[in-house]
CSV table of N, CA and C and ligand atoms in Angstrom, one decimal:
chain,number,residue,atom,x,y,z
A,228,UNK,N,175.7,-60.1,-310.3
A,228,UNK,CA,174.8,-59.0,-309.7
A,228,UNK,C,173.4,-58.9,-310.3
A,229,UNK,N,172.2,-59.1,-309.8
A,229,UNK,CA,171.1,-58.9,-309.7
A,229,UNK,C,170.5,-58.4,-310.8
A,230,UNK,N,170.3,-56.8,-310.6
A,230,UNK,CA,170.0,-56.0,-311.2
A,230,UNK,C,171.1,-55.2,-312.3
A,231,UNK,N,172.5,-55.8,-312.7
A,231,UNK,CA,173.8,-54.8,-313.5
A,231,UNK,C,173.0,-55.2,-315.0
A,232,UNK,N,172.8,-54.2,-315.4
A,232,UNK,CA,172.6,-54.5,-317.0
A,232,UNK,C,173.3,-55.2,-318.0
A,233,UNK,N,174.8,-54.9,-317.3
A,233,UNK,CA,176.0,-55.6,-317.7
A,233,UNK,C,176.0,-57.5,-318.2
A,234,UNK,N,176.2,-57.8,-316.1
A,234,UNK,CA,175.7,-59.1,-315.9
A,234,UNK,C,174.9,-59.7,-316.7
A,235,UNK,N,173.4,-58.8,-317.4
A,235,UNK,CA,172.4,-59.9,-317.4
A,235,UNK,C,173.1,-59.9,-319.3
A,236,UNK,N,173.7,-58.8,-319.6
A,236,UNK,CA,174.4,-59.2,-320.7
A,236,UNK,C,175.3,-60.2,-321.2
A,237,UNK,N,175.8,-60.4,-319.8
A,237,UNK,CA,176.9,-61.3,-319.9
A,237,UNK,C,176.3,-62.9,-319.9
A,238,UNK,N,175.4,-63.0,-318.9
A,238,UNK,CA,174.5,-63.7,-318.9
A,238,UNK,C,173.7,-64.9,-320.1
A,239,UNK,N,173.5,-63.3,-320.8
A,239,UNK,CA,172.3,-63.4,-322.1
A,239,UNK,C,171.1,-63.3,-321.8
A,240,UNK,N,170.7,-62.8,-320.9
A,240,UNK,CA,169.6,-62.5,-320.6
A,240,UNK,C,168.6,-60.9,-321.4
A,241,UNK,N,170.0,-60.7,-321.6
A,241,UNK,CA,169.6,-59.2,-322.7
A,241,UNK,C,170.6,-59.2,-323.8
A,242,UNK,N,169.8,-59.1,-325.2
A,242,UNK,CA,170.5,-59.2,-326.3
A,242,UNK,C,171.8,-58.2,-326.3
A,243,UNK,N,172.8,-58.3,-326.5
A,243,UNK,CA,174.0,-57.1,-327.1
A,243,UNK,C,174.4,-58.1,-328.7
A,244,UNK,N,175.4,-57.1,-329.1
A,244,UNK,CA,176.2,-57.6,-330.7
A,244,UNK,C,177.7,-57.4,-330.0
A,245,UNK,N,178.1,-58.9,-329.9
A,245,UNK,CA,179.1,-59.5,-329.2
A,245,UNK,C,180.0,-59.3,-330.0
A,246,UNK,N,181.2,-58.8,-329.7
A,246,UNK,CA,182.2,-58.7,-330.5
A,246,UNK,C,183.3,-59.6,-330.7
A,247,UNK,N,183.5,-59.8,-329.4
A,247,UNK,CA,184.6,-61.0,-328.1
A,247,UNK,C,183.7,-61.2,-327.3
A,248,UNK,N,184.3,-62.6,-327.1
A,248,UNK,CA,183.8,-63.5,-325.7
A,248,UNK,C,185.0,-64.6,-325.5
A,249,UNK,N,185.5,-64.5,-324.2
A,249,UNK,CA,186.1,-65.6,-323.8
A,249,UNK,C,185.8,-65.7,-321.7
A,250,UNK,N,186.5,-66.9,-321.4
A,250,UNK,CA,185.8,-66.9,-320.0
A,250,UNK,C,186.1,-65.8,-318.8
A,251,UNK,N,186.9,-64.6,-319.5
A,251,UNK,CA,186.7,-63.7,-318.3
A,251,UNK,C,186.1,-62.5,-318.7
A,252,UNK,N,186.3,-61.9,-320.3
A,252,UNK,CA,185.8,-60.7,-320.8
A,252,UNK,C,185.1,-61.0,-321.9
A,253,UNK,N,184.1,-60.5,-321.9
A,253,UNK,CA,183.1,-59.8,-323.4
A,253,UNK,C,183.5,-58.6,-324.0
A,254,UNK,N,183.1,-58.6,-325.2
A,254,UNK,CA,183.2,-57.0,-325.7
A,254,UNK,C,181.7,-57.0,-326.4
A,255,UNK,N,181.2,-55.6,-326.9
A,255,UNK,CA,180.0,-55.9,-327.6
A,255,UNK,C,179.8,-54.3,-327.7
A,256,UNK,N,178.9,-54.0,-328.6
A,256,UNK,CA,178.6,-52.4,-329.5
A,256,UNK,C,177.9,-52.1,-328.3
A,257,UNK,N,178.5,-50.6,-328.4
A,257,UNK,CA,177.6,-49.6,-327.6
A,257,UNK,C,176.3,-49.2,-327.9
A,258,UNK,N,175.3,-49.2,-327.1
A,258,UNK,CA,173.9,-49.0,-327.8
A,258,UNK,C,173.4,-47.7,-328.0
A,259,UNK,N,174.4,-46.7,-328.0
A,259,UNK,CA,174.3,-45.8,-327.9
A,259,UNK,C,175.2,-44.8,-328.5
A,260,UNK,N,176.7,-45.2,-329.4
A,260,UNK,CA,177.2,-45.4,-330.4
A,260,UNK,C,177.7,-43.7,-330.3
A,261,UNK,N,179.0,-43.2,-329.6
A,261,UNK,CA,179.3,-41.8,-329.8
A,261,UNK,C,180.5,-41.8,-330.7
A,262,UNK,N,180.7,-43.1,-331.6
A,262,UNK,CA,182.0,-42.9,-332.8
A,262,UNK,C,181.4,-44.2,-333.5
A,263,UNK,N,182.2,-44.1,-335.0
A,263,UNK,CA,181.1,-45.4,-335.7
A,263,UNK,C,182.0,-46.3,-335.5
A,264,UNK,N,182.7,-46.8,-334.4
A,264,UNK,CA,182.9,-47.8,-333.8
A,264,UNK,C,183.3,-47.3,-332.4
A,265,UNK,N,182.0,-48.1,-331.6
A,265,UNK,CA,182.2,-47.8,-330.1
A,265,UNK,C,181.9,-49.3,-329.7
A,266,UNK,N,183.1,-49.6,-328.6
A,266,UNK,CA,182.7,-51.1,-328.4
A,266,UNK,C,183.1,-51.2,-326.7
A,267,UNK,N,182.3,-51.4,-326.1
A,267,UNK,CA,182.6,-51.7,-324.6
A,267,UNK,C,183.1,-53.1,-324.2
A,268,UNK,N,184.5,-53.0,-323.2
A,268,UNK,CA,185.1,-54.3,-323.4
A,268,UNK,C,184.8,-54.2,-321.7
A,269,UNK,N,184.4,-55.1,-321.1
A,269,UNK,CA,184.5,-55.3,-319.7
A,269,UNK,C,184.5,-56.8,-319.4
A,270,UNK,N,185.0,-57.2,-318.1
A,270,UNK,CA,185.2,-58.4,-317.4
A,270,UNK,C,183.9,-58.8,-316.8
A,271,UNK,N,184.3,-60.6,-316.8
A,271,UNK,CA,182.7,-60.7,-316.5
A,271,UNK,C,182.6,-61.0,-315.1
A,272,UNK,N,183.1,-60.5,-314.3
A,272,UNK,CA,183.1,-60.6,-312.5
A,272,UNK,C,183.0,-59.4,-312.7
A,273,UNK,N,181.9,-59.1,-312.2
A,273,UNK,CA,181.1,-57.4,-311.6
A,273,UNK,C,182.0,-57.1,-310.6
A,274,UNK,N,182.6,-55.8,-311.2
A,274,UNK,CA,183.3,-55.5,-310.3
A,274,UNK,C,183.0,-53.5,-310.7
A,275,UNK,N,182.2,-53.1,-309.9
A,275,UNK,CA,181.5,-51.8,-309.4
A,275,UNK,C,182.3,-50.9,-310.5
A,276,UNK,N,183.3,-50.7,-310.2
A,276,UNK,CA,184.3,-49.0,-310.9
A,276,UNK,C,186.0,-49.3,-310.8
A,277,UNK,N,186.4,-48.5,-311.6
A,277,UNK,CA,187.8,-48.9,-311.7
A,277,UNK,C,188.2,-48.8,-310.1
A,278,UNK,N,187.5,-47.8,-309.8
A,278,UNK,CA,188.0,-48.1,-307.8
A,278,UNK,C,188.0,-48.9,-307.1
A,279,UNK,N,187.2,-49.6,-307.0
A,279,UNK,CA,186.9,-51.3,-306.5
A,279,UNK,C,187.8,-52.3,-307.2
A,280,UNK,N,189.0,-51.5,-307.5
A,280,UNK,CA,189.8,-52.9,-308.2
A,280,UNK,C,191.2,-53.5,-306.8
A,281,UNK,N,191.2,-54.5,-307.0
A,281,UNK,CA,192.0,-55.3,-305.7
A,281,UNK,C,193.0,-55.8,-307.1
A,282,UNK,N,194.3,-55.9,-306.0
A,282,UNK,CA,195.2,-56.5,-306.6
A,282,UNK,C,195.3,-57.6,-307.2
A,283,UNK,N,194.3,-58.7,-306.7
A,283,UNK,CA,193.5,-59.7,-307.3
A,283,UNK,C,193.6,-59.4,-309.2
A,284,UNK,N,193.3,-58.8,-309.5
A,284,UNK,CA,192.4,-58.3,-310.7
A,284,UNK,C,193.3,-57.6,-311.6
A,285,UNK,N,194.8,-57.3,-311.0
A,285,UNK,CA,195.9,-57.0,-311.7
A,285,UNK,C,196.0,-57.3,-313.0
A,286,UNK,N,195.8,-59.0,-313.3
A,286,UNK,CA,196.1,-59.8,-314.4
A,286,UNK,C,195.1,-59.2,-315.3
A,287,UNK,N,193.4,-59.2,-314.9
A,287,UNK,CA,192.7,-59.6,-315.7
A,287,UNK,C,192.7,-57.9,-316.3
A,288,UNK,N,192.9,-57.0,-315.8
A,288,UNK,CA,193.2,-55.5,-316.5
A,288,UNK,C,193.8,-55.8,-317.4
A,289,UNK,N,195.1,-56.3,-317.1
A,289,UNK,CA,196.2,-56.4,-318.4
A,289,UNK,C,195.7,-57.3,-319.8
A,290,UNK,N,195.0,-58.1,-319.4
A,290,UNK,CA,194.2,-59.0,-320.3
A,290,UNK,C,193.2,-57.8,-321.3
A,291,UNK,N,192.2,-57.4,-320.3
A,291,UNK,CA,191.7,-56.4,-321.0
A,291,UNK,C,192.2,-55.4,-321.9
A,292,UNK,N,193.2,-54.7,-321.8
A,292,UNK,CA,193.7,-54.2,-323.0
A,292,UNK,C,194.3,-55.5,-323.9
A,293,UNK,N,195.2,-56.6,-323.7
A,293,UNK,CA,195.4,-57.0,-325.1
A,293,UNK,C,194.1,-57.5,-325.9
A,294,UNK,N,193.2,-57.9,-325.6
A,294,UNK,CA,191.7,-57.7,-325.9
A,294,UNK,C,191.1,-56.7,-326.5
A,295,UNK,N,191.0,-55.3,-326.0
A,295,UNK,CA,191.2,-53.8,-326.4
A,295,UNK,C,192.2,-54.1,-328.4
A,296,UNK,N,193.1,-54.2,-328.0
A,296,UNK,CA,194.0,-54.1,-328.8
A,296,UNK,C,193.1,-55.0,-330.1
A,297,UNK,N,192.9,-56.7,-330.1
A,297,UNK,CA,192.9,-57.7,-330.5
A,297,UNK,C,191.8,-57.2,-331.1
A,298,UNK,N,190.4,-56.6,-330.5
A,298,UNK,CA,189.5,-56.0,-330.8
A,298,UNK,C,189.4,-55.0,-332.0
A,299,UNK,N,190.4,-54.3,-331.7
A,299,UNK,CA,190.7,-53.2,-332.6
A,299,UNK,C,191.6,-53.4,-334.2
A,300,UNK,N,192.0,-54.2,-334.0
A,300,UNK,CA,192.4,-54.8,-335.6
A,300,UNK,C,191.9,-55.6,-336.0
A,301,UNK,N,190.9,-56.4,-335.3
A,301,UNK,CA,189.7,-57.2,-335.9
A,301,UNK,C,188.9,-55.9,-336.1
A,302,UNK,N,189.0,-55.1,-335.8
A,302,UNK,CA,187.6,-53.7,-336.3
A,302,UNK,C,188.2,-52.9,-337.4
A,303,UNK,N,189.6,-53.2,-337.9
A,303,UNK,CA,190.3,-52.3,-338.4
A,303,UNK,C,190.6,-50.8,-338.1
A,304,UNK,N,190.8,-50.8,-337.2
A,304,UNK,CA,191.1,-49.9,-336.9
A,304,UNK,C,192.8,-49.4,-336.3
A,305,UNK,N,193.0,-50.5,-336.0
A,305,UNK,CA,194.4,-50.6,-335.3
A,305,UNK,C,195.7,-49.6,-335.7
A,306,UNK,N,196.0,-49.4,-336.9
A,306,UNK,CA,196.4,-48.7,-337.8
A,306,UNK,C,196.1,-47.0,-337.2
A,307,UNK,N,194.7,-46.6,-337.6
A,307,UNK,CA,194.8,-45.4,-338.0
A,307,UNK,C,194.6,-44.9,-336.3
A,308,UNK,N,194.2,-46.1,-335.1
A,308,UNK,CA,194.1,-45.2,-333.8
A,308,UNK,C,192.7,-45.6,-333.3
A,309,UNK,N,193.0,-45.0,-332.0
A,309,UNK,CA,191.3,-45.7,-331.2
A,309,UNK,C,191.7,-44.3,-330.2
A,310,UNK,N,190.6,-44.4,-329.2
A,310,UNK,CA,191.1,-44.1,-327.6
A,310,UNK,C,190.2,-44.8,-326.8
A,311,UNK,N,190.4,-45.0,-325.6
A,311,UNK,CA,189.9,-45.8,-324.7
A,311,UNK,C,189.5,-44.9,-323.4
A,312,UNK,N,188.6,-45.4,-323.5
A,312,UNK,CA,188.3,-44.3,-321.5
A,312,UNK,C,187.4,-45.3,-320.7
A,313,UNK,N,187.8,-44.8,-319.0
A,313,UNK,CA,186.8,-45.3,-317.9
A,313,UNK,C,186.3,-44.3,-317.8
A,314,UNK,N,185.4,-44.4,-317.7
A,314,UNK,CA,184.4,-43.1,-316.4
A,314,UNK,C,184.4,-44.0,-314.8
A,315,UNK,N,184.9,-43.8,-314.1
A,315,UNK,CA,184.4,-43.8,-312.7
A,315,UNK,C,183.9,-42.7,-311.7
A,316,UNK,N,183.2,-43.2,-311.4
A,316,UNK,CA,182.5,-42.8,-310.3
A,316,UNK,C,181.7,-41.7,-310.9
A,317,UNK,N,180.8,-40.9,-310.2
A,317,UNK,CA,179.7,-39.8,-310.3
A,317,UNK,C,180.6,-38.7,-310.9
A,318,UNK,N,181.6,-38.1,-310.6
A,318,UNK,CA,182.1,-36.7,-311.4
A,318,UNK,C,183.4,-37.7,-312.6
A,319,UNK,N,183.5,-38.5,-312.5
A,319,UNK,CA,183.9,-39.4,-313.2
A,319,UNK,C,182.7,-39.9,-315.0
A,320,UNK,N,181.8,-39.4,-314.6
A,320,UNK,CA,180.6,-39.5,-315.6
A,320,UNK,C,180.4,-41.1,-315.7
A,321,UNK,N,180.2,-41.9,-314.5
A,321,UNK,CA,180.3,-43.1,-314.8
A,321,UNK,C,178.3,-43.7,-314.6
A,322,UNK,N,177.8,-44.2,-315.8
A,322,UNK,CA,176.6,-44.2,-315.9
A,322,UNK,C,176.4,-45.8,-315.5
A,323,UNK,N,176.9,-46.9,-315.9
A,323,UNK,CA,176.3,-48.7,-315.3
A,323,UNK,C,177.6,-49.0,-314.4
A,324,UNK,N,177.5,-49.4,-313.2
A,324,UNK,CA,178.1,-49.8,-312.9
A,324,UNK,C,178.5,-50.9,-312.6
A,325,UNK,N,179.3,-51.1,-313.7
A,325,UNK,CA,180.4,-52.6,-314.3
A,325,UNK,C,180.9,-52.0,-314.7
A,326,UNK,N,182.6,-52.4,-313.9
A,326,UNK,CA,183.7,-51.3,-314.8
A,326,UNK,C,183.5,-52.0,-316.2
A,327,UNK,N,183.9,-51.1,-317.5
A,327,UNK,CA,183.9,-51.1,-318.5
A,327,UNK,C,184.8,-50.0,-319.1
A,328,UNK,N,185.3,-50.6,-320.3
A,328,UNK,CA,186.4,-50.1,-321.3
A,328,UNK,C,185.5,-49.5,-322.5
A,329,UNK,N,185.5,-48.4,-322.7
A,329,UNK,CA,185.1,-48.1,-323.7
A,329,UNK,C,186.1,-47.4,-324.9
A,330,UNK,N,186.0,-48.7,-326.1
A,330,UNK,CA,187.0,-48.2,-327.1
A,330,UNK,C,186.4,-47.5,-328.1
A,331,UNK,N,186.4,-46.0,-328.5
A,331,UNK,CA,185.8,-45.4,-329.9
A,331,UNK,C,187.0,-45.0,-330.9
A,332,UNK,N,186.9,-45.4,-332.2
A,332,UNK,CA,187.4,-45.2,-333.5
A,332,UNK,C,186.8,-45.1,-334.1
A,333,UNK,N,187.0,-45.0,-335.5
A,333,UNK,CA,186.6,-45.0,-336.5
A,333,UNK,C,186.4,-43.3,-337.5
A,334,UNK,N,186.8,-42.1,-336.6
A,334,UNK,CA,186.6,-41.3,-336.9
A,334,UNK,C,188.1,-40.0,-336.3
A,335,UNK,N,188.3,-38.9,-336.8
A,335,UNK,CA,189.0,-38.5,-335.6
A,335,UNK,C,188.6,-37.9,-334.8
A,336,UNK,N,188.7,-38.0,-333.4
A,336,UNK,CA,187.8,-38.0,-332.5
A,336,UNK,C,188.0,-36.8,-331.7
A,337,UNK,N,186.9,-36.4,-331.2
A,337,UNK,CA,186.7,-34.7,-330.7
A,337,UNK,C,187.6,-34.3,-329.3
A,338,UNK,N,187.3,-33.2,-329.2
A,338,UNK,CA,188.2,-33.2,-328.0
A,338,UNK,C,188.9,-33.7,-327.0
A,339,UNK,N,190.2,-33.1,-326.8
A,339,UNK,CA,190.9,-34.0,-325.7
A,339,UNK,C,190.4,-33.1,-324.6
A,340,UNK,N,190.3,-33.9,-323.8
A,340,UNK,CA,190.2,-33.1,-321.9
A,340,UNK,C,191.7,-33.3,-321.2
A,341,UNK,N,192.3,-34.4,-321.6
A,341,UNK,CA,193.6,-34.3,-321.3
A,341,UNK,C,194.8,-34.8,-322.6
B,568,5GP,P1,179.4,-44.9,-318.8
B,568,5GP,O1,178.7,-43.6,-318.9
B,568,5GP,O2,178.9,-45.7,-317.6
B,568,5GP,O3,180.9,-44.8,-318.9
B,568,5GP,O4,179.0,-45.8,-320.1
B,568,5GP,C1,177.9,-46.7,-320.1
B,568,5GP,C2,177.7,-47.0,-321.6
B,568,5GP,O5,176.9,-48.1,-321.6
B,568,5GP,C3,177.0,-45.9,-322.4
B,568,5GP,O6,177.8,-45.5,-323.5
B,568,5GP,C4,175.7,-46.6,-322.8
B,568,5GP,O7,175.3,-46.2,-324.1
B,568,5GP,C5,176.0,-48.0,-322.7
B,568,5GP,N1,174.9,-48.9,-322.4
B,568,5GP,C6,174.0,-48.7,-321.4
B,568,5GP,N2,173.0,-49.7,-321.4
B,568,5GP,C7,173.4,-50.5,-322.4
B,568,5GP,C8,172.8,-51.7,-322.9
B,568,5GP,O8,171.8,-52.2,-322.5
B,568,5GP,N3,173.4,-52.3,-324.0
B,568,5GP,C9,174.6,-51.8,-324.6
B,568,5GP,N4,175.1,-52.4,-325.6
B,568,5GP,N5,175.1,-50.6,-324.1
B,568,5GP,C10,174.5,-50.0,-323.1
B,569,ZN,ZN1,177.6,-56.4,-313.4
């Protein structure tokens, strides 16, 4: 995609601090950092929102959390806990759109909404 900030990350066209990389998903620090460890794990086929997911793409979800996981005990954190959230869509609070995983630990973490 063109213009996805994501893409040009994935790319390398715009620096991030890679966490994981392998040929379907990246992970890398949020630039923006709402726990002292926030790491966004997304696939590297642009794919809009968790809504735009086709059955196609079954596997590569399931991939993404053991990833999530693999991520998270390489951060140390595995142990004491993480959580993970999508935002989709506009009341969804979803701000780039490339679905992405966002995992935050490192702290205990504020409110549940659910
Ligand atoms: P959303 O609100 O779409 O679920 O989350 C988007 C996330 O991407 C935000 O937490 C924001 O800080 C992060 N983000 C936006 N642009 C960039 C960027 O250029 N680099 C990195 N590393 N994170 C970004
Ligand atoms: Zn993209």
């Amino acid at each position: 995609m063109e213009d996805c900030i994501f893409c040009k990350i994935i790319k390398k066209e715009v620096p991030a601090d890679v966490v994981y990389e392998d040929d379907e998903i990246i992970a890398f620090k949020d630039i923006q950092p709402a726990a002292p460890i926030h790491i966004l794990v997304i696939p590297k086929k642009h794919i809009a929102s968790l809504a735009q997911l086709t059955k196609d793409d079954e596997t590569l979800i399931g991939r993404i959390y053991t990833v999530i996981n693999e991520v998270a005990s390489k951060q140390g954190v595995k142990e004491r806990g993480y959580r993970v959230i999508v935002n989709c869509g506009e009341d969804g609070g979803q701000e780039v759109g490339h679905l992405h995983f966002h995992l935050l630990a490192g702290k205990k973490l504020g409110e549940k909404i659910v």
